[in-house]
Coordinates of C-alpha atoms and ligand atoms in Angstrom, one line a residue:
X682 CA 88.8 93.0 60.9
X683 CA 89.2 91.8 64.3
X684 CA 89.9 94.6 66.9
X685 CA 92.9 93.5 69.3
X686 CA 92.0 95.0 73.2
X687 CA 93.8 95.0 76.4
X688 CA 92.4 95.8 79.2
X689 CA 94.6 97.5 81.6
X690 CA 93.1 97.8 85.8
X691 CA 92.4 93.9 85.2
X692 CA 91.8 92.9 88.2
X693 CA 89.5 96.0 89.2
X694 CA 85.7 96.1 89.4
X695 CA 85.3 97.6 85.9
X696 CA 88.5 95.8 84.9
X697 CA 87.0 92.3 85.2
X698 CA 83.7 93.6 83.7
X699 CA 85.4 94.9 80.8
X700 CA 87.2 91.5 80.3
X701 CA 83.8 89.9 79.5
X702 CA 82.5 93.0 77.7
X703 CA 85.2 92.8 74.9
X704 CA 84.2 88.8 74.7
X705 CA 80.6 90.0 74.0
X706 CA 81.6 92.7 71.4
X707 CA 81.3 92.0 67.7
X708 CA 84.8 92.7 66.2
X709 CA 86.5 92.7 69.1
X710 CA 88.9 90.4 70.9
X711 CA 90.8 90.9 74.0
X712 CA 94.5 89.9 73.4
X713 CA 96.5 91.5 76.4
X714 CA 95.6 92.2 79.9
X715 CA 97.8 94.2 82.0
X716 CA 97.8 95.1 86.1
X717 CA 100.0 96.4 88.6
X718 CA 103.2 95.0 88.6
X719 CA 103.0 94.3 92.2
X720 CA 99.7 92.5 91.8
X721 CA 99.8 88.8 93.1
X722 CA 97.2 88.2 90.1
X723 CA 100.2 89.1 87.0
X724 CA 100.8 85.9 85.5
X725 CA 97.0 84.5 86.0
X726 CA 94.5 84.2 83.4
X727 CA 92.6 87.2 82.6
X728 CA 89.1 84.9 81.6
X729 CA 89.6 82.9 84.9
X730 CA 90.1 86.4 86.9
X731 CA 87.0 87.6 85.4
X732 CA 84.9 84.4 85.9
X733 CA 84.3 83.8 82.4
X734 CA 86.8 80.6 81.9
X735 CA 90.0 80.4 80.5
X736 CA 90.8 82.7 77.8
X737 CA 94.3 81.9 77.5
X738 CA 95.5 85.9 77.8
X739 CA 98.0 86.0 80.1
X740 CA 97.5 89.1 83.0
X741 CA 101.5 91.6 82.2
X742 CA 102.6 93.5 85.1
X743 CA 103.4 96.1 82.5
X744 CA 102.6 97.7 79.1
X745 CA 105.7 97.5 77.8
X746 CA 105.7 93.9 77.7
X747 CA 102.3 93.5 75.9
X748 CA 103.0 96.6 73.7
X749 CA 103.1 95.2 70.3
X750 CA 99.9 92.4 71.2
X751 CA 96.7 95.0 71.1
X752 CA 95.3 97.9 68.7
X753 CA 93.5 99.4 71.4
X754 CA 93.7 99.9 75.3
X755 CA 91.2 100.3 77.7
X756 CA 92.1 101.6 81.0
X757 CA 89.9 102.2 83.7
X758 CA 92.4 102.7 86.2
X759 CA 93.6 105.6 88.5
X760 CA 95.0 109.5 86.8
X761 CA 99.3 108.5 87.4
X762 CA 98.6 105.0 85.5
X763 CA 96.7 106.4 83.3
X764 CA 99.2 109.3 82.0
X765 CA 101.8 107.0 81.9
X766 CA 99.9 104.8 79.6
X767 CA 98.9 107.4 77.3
X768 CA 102.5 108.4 77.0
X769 CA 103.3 104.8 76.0
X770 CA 100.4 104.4 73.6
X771 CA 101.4 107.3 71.9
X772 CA 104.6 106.4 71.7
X773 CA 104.1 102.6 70.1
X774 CA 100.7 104.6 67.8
X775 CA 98.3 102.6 69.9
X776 CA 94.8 104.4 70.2
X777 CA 93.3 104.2 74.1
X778 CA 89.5 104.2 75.4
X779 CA 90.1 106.1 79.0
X780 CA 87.1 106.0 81.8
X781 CA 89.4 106.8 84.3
X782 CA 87.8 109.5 86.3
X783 CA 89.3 112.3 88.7
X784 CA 92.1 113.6 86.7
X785 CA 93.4 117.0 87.3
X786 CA 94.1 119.6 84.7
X787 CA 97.4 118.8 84.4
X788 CA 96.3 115.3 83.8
X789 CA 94.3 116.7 81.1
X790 CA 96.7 118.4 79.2
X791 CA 99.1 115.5 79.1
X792 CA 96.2 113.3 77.7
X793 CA 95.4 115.7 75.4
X794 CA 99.0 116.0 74.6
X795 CA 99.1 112.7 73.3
X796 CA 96.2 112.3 71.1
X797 CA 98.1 114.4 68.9
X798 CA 99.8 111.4 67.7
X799 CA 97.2 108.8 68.6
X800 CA 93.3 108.5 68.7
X801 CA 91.7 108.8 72.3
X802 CA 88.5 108.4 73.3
X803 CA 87.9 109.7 77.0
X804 CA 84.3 110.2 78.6
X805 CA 83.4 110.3 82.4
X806 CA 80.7 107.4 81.8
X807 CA 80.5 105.5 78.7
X808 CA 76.7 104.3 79.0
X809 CA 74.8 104.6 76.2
X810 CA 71.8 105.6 78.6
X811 CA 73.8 108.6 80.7
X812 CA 75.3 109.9 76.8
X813 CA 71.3 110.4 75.9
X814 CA 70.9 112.1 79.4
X815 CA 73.7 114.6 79.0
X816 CA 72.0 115.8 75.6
X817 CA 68.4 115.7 77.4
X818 CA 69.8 117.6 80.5
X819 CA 71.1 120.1 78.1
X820 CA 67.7 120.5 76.1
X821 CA 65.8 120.9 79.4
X822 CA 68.4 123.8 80.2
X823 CA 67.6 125.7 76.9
X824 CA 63.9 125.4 77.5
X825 CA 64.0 126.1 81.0
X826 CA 66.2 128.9 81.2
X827 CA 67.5 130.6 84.1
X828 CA 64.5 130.7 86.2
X829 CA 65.1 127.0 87.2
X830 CA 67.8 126.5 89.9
X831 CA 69.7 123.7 89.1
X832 CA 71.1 121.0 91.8
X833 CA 72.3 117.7 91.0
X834 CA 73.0 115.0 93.7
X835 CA 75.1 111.8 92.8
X836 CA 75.3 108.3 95.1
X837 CA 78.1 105.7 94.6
X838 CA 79.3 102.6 96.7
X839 CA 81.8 103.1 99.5
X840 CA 84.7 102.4 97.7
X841 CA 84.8 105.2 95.2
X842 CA 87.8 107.7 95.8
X843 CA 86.5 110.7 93.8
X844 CA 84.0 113.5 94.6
X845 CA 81.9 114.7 92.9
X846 CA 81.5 111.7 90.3
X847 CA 82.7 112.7 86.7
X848 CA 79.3 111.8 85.3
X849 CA 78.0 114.5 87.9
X850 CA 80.6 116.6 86.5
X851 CA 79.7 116.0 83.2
X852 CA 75.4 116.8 83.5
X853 CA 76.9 120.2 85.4
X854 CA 78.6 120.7 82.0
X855 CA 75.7 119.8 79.8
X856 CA 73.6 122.1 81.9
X857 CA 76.3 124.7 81.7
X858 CA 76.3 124.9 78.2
X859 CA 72.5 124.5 77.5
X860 CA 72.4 127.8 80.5
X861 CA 75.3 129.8 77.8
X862 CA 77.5 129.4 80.9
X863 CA 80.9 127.9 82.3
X864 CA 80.4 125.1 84.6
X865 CA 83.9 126.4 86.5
X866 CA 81.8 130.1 87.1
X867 CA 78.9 128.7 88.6
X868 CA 79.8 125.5 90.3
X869 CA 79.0 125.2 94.1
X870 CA 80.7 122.0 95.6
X871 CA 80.0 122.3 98.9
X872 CA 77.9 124.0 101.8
X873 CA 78.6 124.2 105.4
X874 CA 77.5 126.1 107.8
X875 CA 76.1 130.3 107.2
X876 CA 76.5 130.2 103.4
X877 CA 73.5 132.6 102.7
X878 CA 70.9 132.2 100.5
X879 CA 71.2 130.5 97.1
X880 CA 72.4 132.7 93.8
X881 CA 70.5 132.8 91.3
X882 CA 73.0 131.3 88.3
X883 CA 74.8 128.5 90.6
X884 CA 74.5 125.0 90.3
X885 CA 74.7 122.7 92.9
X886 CA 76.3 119.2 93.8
X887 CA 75.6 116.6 96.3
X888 CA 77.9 113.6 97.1
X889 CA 76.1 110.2 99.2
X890 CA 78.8 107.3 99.3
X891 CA 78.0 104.1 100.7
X892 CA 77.2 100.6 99.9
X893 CA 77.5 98.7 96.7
X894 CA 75.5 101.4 94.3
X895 CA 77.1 101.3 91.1
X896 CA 76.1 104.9 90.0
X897 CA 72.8 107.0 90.4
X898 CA 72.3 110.5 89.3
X899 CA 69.4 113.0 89.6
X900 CA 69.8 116.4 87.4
X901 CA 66.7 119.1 89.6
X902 CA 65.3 121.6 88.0
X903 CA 63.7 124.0 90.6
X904 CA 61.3 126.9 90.1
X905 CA 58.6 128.1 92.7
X906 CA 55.5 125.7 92.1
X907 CA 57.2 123.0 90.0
X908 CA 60.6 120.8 89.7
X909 CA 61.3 118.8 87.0
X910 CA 64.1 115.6 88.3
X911 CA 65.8 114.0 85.2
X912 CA 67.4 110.6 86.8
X913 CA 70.4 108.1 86.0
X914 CA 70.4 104.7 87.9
X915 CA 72.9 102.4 86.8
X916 CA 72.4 99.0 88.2
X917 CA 75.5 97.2 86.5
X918 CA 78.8 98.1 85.4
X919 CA 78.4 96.4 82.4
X920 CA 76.9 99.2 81.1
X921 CA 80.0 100.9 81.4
X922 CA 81.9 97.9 79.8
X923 CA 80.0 97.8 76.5
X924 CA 79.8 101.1 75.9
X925 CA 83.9 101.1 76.2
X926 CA 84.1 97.8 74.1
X927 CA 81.9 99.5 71.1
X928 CA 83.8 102.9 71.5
X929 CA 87.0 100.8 70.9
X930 CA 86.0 99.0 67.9
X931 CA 84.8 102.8 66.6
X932 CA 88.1 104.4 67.7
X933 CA 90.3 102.0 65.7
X934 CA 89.3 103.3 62.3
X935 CA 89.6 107.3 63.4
X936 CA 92.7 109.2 63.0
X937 CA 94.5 110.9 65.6
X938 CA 92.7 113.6 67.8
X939 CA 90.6 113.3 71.3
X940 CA 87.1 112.3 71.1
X941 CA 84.2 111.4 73.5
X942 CA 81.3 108.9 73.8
X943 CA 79.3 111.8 72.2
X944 CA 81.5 111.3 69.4
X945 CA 81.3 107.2 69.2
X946 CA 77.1 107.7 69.6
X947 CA 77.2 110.6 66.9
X948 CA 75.3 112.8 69.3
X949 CA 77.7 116.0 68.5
Ligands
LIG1545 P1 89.2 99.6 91.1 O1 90.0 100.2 92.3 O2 88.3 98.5 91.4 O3 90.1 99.2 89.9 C1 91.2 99.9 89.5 C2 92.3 98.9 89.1 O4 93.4 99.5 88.4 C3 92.9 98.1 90.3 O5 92.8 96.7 90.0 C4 94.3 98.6 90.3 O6 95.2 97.6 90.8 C5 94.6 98.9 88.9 N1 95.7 99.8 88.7 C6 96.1 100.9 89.3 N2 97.2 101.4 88.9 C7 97.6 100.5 87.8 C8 98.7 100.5 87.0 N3 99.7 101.4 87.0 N4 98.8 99.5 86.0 C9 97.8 98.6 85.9 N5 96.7 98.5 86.8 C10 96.6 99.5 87.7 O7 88.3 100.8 90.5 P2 87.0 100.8 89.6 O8 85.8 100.9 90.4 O9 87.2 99.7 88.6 O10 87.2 102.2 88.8 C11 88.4 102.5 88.1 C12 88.2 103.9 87.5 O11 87.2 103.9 86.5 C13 87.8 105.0 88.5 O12 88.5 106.2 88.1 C14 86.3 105.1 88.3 O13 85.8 106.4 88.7 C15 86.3 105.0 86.8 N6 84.9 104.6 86.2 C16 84.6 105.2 85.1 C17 83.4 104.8 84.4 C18 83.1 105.4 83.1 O14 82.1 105.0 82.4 N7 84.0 106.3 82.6 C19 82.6 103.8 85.0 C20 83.0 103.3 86.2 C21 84.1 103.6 86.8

């Protein structure tokens, strides 16, 4: 069976990438391609857009319209758009793969909400490559222990609007958990100015913007004699991309619920 995608954020930098993804994934096929309605691209070719030729999908100005034409959605996109679109998903029983990063809690709980009634597969990076480093960043936690101080320092290109990255987010998690602790407890986001030596339990982040990086991550480790650096450097979105086109094709034959890439990978 043939997996019917639409790729919502069309036009964006993981939008086009995603376009060609799905038209490299086996049992997949991208029927519907949606963007903002004021976009001066609605009504072009998705294929063309993405500079893979003419693919004969048709870029909607809204879901509504291209509703009943895909099985699942992808959207990379922005928190508001994103909601909304899991409302309609769940609404019309379409399952959604969501890489849109920078949601709040009450973001959260609106997702959640509707992956009661439909499947939803949501993870801050879906590279195969960054899903084996959150379970290796969470193995080096249980060994190391709580003599290590922990400090992880993320770069992405100028453009990105959220701080720190999800993915960061995410290895603060992983550590978190392999420490026994709650990332929310021990979290320090910034520093400025007299802020006193460092506690013992808290983990640190770092935020460098600038240029066209597409993602690099660096997990420290930090004892008195030693450090041990566990590093992420992603040097294409299409990484991204296929990891989202496979966890689509996976998500169409699960029931209703909220799952991860951990989940798609079988890493849980
Ligand atoms: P971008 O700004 O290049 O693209 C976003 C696109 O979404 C734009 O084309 C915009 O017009 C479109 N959009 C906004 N609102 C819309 C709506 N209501 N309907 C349809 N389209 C709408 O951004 P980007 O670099 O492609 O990143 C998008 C998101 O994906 C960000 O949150 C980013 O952090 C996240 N991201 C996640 C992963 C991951 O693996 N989870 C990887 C890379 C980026």
């Amino acid at each position: 069976m043939i997996v019917r995608i639409a790729v919502t954020g069309a036009a964006g930098r993981m939008g086009k990438t995603l376009i060609e993804a799905v038209g490299l994934a086996e049992g997949a096929a991208l029927s519907a391609a949606i963007e903002r309605p004021e976009s001066s691209l609605v009504g072009s070719d998705a294929g063309e857009l993405a500079g893979v030729g003419k693919l004969g999908v048709i870029i909607a100005g809204d879901i509504n319209a291209v509703i009943n034409d895909f099985d699942v959605l992808i959207d990379f996109t922005a928190p508001a758009a994103t909601v909304a679109n899991a409302k309609a998903c769940a609404a019309a029983g379409k399952k959604m793969i969501i890489g849109t990063t920078g949601c709040s809690e009450d973001d959260l709980a609106q997702i959640h909400g509707a992956a009661v009634t439909t499947g939803i597969c949501m993870a801050s990076n879906f590279s195969t490559g960054v899903n084996a480093t959150f379970k290796l960043l969470n193995m080096a936690a249980q060994i190391l222990g709580h003599d290590y101080d922990v400090e992880i320092v993320e770069t992405h290109h100028r453009h990105k609007v959220d701080a720190p990255s999800g993915t960061a987010l995410s290895m603060g998690e992983a550590v978190a958990a392999g420490l026994g602790q709650k990332l929310s407890d021990v979290a320090v986001y910034a520093r400025e100015g007299q802020v006193g030596p460092r506690t013992k339990d808290e983990i640190g982040f770092a935020t460098v913007r600038g240029g066209d990086v597409v993602g690099d991550h660096t997990v420290m480790f930090l004892a008195d004699g030693e450090r041990v650096e566990i590093t992420h450097k992603a040097s294409s979105r299409m990484s991204f991309a296929r990891g989202a086109a496979r966890a689509a094709v996976w998500l169409a034959a699960q029931p209703a619920g909220m799952y991860d890439m951990q989940d798609v990978l079988g890493l849980k």
